[in-house]
Short mmCIF file of C-alpha atoms and ligand atoms in Angstrom, two decimals:
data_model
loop_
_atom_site.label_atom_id
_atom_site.label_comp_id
_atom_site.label_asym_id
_atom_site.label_seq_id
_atom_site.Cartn_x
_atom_site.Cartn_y
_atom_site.Cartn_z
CA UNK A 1 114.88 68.19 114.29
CA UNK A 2 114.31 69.67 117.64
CA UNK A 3 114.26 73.58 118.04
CA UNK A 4 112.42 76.58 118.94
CA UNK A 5 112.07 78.80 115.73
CA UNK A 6 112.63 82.50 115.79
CA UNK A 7 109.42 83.67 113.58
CA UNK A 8 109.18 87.41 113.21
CA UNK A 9 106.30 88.97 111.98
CA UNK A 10 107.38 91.26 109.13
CA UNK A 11 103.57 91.97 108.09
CA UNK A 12 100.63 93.50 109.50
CA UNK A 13 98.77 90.56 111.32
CA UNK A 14 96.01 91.11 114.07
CA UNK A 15 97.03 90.71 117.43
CA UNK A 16 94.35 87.84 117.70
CA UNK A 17 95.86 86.00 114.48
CA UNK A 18 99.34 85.92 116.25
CA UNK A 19 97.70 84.96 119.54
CA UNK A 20 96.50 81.96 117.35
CA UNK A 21 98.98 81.32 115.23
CA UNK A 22 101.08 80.79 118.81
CA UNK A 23 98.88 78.83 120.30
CA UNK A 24 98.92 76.16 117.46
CA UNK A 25 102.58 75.53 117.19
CA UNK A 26 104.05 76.28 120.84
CA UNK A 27 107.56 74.79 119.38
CA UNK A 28 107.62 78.42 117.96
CA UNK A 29 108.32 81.93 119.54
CA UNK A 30 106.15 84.40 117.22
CA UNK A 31 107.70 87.75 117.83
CA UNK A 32 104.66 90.58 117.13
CA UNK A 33 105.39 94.10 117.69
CA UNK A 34 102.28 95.52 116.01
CA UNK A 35 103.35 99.14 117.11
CA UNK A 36 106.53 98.74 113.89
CA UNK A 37 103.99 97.65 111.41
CA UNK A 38 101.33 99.70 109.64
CA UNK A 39 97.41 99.31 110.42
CA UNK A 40 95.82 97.22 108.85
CA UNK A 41 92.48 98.88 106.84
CA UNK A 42 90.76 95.81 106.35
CA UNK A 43 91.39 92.00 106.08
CA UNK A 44 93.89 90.88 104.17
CA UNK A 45 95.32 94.18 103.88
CA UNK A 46 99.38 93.02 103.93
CA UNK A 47 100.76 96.49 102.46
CA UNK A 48 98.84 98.02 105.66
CA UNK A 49 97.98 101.96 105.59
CA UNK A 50 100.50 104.16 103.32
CA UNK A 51 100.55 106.71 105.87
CA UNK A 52 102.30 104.74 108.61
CA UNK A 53 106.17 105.69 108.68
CA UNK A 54 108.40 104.77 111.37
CA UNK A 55 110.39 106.85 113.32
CA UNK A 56 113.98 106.32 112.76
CA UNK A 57 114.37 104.40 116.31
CA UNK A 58 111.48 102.54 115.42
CA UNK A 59 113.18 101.94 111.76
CA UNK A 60 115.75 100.35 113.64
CA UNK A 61 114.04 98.36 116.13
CA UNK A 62 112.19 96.76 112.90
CA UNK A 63 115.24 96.09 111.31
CA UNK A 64 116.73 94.56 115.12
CA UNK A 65 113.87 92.49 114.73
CA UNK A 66 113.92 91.56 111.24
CA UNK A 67 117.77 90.20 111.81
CA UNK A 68 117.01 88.39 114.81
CA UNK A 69 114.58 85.65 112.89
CA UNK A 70 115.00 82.67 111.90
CA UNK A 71 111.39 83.03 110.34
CA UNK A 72 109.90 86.08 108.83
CA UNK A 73 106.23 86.08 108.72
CA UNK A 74 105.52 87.76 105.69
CA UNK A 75 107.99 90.02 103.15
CA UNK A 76 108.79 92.92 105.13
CA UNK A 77 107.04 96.07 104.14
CA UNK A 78 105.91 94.22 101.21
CA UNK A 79 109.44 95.11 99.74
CA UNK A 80 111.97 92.67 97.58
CA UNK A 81 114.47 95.67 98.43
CA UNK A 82 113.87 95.14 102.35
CA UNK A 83 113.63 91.30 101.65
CA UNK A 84 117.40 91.42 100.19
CA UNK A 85 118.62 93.83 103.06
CA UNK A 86 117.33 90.99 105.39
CA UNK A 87 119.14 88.25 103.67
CA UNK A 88 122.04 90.23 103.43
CA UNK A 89 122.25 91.08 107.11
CA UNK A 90 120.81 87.82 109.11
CA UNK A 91 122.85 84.82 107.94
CA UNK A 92 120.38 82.71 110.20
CA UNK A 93 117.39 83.83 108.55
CA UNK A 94 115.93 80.03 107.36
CA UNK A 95 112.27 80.48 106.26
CA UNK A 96 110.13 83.23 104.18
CA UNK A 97 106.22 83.07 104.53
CA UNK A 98 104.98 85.71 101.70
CA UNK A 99 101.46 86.50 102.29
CA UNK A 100 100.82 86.11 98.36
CA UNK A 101 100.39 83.35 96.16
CA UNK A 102 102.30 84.67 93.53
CA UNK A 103 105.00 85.36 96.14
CA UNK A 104 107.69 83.93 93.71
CA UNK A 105 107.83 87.25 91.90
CA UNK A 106 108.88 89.85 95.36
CA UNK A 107 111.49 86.69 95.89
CA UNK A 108 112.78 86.87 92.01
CA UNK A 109 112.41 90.74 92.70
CA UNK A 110 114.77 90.56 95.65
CA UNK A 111 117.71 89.68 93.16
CA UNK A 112 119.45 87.41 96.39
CA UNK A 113 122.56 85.48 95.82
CA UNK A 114 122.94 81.30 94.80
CA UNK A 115 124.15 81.01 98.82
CA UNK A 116 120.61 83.13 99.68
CA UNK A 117 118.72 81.13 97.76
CA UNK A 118 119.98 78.14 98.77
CA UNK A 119 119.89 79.06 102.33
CA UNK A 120 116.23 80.34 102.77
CA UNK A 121 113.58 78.33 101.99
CA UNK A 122 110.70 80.38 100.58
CA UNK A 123 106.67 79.37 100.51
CA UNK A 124 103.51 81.09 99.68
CA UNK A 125 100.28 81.66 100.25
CA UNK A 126 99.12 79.56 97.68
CA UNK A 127 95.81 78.15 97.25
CA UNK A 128 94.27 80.60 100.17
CA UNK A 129 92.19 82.14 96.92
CA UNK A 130 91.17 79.17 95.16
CA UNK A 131 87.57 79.77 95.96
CA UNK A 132 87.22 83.38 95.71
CA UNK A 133 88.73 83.28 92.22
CA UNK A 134 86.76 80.19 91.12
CA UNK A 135 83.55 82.58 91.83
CA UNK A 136 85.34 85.60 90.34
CA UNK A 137 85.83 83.10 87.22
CA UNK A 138 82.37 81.83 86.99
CA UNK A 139 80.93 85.40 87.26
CA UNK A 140 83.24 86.60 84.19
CA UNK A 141 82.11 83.17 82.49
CA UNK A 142 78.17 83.95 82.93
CA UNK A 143 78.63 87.63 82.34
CA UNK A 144 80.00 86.70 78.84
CA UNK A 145 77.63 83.73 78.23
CA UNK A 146 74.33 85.97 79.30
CA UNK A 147 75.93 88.86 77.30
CA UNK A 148 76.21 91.07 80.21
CA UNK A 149 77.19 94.10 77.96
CA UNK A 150 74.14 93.94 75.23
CA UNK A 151 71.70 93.52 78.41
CA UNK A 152 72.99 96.49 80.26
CA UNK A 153 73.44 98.61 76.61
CA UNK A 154 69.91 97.98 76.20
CA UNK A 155 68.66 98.82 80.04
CA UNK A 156 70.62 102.21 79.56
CA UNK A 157 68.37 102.98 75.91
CA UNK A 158 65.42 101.63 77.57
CA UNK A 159 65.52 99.43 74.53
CA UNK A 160 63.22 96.30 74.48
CA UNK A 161 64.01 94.25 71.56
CA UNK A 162 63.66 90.77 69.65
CA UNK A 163 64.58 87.73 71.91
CA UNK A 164 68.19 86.46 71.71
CA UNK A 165 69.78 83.20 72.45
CA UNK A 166 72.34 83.37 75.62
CA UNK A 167 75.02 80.83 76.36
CA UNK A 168 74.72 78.36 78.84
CA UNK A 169 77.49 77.05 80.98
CA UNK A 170 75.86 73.65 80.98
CA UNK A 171 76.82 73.37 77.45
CA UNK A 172 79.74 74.93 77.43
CA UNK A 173 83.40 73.85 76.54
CA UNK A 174 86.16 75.86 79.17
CA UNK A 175 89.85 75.86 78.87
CA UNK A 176 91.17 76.14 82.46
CA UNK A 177 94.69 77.19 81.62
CA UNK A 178 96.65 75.95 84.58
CA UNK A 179 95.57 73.36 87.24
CA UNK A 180 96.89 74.71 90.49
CA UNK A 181 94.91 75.62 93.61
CA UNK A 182 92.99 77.90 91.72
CA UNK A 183 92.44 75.65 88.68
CA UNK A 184 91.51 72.93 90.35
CA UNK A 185 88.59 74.96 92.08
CA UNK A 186 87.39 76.69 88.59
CA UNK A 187 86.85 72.65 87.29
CA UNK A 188 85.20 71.85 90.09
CA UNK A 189 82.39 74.54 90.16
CA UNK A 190 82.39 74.44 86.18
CA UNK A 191 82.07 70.40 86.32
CA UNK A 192 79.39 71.14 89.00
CA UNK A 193 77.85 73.25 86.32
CA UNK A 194 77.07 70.39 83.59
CA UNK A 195 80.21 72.24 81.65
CA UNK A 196 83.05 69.97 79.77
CA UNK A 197 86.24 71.48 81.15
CA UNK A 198 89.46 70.92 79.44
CA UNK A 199 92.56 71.75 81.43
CA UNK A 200 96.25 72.37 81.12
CA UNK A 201 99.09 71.00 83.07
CA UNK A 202 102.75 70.16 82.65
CA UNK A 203 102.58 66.77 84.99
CA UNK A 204 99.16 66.00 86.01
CA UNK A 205 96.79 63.58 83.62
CA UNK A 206 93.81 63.35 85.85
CA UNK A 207 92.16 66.02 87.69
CA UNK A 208 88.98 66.12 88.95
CA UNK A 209 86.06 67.22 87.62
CA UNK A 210 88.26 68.14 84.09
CA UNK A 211 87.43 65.58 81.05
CA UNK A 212 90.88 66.08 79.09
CA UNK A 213 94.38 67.52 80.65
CA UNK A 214 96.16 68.84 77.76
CA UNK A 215 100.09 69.80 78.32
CA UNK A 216 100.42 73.36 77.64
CA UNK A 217 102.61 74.00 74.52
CA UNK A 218 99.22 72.40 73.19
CA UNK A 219 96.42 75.20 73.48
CA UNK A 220 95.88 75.99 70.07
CA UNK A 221 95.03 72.54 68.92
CA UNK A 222 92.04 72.83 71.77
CA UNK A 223 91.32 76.51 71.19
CA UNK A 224 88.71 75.89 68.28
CA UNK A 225 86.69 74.00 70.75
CA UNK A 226 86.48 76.46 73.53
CA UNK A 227 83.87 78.69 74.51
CA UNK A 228 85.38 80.04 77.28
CA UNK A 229 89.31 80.12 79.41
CA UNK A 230 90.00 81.31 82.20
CA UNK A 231 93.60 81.84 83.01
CA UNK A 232 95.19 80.96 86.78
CA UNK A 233 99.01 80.55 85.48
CA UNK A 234 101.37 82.40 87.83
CA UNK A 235 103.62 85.25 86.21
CA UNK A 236 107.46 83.84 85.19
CA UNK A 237 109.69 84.10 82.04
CA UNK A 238 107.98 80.79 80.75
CA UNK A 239 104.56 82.11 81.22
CA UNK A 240 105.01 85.70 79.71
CA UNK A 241 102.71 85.94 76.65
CA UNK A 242 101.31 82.56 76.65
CA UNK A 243 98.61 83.67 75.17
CA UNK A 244 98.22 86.01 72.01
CA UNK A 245 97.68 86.67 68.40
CA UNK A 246 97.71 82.85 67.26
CA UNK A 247 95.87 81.57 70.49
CA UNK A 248 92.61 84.08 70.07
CA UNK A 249 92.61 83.64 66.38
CA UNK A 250 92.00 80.18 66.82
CA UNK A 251 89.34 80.35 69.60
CA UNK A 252 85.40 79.59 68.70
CA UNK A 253 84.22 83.01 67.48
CA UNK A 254 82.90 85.33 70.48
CA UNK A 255 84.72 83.30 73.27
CA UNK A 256 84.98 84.48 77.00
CA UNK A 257 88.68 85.20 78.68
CA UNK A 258 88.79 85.49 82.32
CA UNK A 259 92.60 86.20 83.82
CA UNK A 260 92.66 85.73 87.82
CA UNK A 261 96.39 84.53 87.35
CA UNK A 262 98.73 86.86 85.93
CA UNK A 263 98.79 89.49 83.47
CA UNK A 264 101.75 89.33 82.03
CA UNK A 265 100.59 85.49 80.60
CA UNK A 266 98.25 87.45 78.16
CA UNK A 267 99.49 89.61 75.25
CA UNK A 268 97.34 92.77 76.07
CA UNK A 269 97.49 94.34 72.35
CA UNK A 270 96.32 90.79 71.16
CA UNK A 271 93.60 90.84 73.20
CA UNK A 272 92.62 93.84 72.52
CA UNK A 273 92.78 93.11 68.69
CA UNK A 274 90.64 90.00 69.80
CA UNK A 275 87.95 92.32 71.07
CA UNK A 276 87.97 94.12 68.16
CA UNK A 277 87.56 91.51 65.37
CA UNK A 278 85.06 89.62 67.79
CA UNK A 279 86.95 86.58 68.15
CA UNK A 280 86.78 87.27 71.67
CA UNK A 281 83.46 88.37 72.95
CA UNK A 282 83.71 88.89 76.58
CA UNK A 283 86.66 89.53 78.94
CA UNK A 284 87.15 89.50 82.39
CA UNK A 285 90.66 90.91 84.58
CA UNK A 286 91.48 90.79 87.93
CA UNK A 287 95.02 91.05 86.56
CA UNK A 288 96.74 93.10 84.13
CA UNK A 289 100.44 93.23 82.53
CA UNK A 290 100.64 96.75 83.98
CA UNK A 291 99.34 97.29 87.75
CA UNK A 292 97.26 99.85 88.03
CA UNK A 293 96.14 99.63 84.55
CA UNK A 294 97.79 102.42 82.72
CA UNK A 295 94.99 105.52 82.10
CA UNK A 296 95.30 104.85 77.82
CA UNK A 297 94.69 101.31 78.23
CA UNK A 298 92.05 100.54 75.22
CA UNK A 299 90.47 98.48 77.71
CA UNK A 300 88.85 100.88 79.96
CA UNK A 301 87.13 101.94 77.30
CA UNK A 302 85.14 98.81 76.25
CA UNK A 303 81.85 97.99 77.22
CA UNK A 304 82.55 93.89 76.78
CA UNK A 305 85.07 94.23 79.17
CA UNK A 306 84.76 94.31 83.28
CA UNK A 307 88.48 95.75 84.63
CA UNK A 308 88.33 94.32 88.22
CA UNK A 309 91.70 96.24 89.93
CA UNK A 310 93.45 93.14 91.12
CA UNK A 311 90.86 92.46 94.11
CA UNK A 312 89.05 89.62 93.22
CA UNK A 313 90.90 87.52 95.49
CA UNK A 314 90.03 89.34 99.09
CA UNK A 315 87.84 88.05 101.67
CA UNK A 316 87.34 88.06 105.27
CA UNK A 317 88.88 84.61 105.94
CA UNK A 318 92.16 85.56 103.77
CA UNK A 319 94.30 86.19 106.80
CA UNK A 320 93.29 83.07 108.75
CA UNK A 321 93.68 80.59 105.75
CA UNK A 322 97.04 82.31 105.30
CA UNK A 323 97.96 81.49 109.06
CA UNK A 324 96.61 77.59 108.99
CA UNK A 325 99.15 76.63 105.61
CA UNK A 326 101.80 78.55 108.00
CA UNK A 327 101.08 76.82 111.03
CA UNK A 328 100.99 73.69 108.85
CA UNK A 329 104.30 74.37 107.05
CA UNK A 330 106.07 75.04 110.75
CA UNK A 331 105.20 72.27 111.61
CA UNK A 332 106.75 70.62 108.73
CA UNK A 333 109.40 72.76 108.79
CA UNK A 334 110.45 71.76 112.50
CA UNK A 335 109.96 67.83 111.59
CA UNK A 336 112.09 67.82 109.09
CA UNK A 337 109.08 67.73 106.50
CA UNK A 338 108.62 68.80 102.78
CA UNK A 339 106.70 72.33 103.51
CA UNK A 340 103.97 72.62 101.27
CA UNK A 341 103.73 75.77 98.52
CA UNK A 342 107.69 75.92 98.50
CA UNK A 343 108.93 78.47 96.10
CA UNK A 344 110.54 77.26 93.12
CA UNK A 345 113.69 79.30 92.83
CA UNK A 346 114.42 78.67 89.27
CA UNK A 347 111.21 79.32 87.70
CA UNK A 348 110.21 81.92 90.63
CA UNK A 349 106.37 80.66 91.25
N1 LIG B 401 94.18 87.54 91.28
C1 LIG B 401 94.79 87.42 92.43
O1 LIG B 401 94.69 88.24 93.34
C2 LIG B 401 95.60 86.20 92.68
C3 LIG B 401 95.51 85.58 93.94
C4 LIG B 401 96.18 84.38 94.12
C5 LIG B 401 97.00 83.88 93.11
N2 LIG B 401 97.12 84.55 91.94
C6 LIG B 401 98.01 84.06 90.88
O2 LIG B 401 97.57 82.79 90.47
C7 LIG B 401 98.69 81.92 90.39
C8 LIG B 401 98.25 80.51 90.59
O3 LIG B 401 97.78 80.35 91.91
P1 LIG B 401 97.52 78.89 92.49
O4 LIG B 401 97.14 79.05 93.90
O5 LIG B 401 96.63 78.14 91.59
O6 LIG B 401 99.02 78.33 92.38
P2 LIG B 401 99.59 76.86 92.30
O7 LIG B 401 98.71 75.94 93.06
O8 LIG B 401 101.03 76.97 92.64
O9 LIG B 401 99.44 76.49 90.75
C9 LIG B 401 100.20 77.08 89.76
C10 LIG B 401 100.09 76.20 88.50
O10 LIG B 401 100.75 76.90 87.44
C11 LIG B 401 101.26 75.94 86.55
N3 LIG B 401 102.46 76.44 85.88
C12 LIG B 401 103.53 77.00 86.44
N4 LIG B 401 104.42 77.34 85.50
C13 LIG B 401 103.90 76.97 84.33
C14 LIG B 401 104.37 77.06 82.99
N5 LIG B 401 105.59 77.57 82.69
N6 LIG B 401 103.58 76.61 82.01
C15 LIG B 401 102.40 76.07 82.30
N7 LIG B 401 101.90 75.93 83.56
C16 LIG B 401 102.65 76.38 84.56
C17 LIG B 401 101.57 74.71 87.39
O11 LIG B 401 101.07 73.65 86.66
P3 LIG B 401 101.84 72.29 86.36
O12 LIG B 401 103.05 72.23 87.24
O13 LIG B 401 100.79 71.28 86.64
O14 LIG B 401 102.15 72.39 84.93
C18 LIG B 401 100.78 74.88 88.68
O15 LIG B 401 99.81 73.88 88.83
C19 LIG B 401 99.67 82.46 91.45
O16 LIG B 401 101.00 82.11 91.15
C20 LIG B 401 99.43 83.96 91.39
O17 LIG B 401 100.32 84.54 90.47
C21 LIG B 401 96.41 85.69 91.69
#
């Protein structure tokens, strides 16, 4: 295939990043008018700063831009609704970047037509977080296994008591519920560990560093032996409430639950009946099946519980790992290639 894509950058990106991103694939014309895009506040900050509105000439010079791509560089505005206003108006428009992972859901948001769908291929930003969430993962894992929540009770009361027994990953058993990017990277660190990981996957058998791949319609048969899961699944109609009521009733008494994925894979008022009864002993959420975290939530109110608000996942090099798997996929894209992290359009992840 031989042709000089039209990428638009629909998010805010540093002017060095798109000097880079440039440089790398010069069969590309990146198209970067930071002066229609909000400021960044900090890396990885693809919303940009709320305050930023456009003028209306400036509102349509974006949309000019937007209509002249064959690539956007991000969703625009962060917005399904601009995304389908896009699709609707630039019947050249070939390739989506989304700066998330979980970029499946804005394109399921976006409601687009079969022709749309069919038309624009869609990728994400998958994997960019693996490591950040493995540590975010092991953190939640150790806080539950050293009993984070009786030590700092007890600091608080100035209360020195008996000696207790805390858990030790070494000997633990964890359920890695899903084995993408991110799972992969939580069985590494937890093999690493001494730990016996057991993970779950529709297709794979063997994954590194995980002693038994279970398919997922299994969990509860496993969930006895468990003294710890951590959830990585991404958020679609076969996911929703993968976990509840008959999944923590069967878990080893006083288990740990991390969720980096997404929150609508875990029944919130079964996990919160979990906590109660003890069956589940320590949580940790970067994710939650309402973001922000509704102000009654039960769960703000529990000490065994550590409420992270969906920010596990930044880090400085976020923006720059996002640019290499574009770079990569244009490449791919302009060969002809498979692109890598292509958006399944049925399941939306
Ligand atoms: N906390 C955050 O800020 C944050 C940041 C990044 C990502 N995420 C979330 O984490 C998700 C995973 O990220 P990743 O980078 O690991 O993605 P990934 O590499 O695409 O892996 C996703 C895994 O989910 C599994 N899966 C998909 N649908 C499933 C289903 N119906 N039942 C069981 N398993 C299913 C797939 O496993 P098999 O095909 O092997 O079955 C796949 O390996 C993202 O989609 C996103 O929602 C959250």
């Amino acid at each position: 295939m031989s042709m000089r894509l039209r990428v638009v950058v629909a998010t805010p990106l540093t002017e060095e990043l798109g000097r880079w991103i440039q440089e790398q694939e010069p069969r590309i014309e990146l198209v970067h008018d930071a002066s229609l895009l909000p400021h960044m506040r900090h890396a990885a900050d693809h919303g940009g700063d709320p305050s930023f509105h456009r003028t209306e000439q400036q509102q349509r010079d974006f949309e000019a831009l937007l209509d002249s791509a064959d690539v956007l560089y991000g969703v625009p505005d962060s917005d399904p609704a601009v995304l389908k206003r896009t699709a609707d108006a630039n019947p050249k428009l070939r390739w989506v970047h989304t700066m998330a992972a979980g970029g499946g859901g804005q394109v399921k948001a976006a409601e687009l037509s079969d022709e749309q769908l069919e038309r624009i291929v869609f990728t994400t930003s998958a994997g960019v977080h693996a490591k950040p969430l493995a540590e975010f993962a092991l953190f939640g894992l150790l806080a539950g296994a050293k009993t984070l929540d009786r030590l700092q009770r007890q600091q608080e009361n100035r209360e020195w008591t008996d000696r207790w027994m805390m858990g030790q990953l070494a000997q633990q058993t964890i359920l890695v519920v899903g084995l993408g990017g991110i799972g992969r990277r939580v069985a590494e660190v937890l093999s690493a560990l001494g730990s016996t990981v057991i993970g779950t996957s529709r297709r794979e058998t063997s994954v590194p560093g995980v002693s038994s791949v279970i398919h997922p319609d299994d969990l509860v048969t496993v969930a006895g032996e468990v003294d710890g899961v951590v959830v990585t699944l991404p958020g679609t109609d076969a996911t929703e409430g993968l976990l509840g009521t008959t999944f923590f009733g069967a878990l080893r008494p006083g288990a740990t639950l991390v969720n980096v994925g997404r929150g609508s894979v875990v029944q919130e008022d079964a996990l919160v009946s979990a906590l109660n009864s003890g069956m589940v002993g320590f949580v940790a959420l970067d994710v939650f099946a309402t973001e922000p975290l509704p102000v009654e939530s039960p769960l703000w109110h529990m000490s065994n519980v550590i409420i992270s608000p969906h920010t596990a996942a930044l880090s400085a090099t976020e923006d720059r790992l996002i640019a290499e798997v574009f770079v990569d996929n244009a490449a791919r894209f302009l060969d002809g290639k498979e692109v890598r992290n292509r958006v399944n359009t049925r399941e939306f992840y």
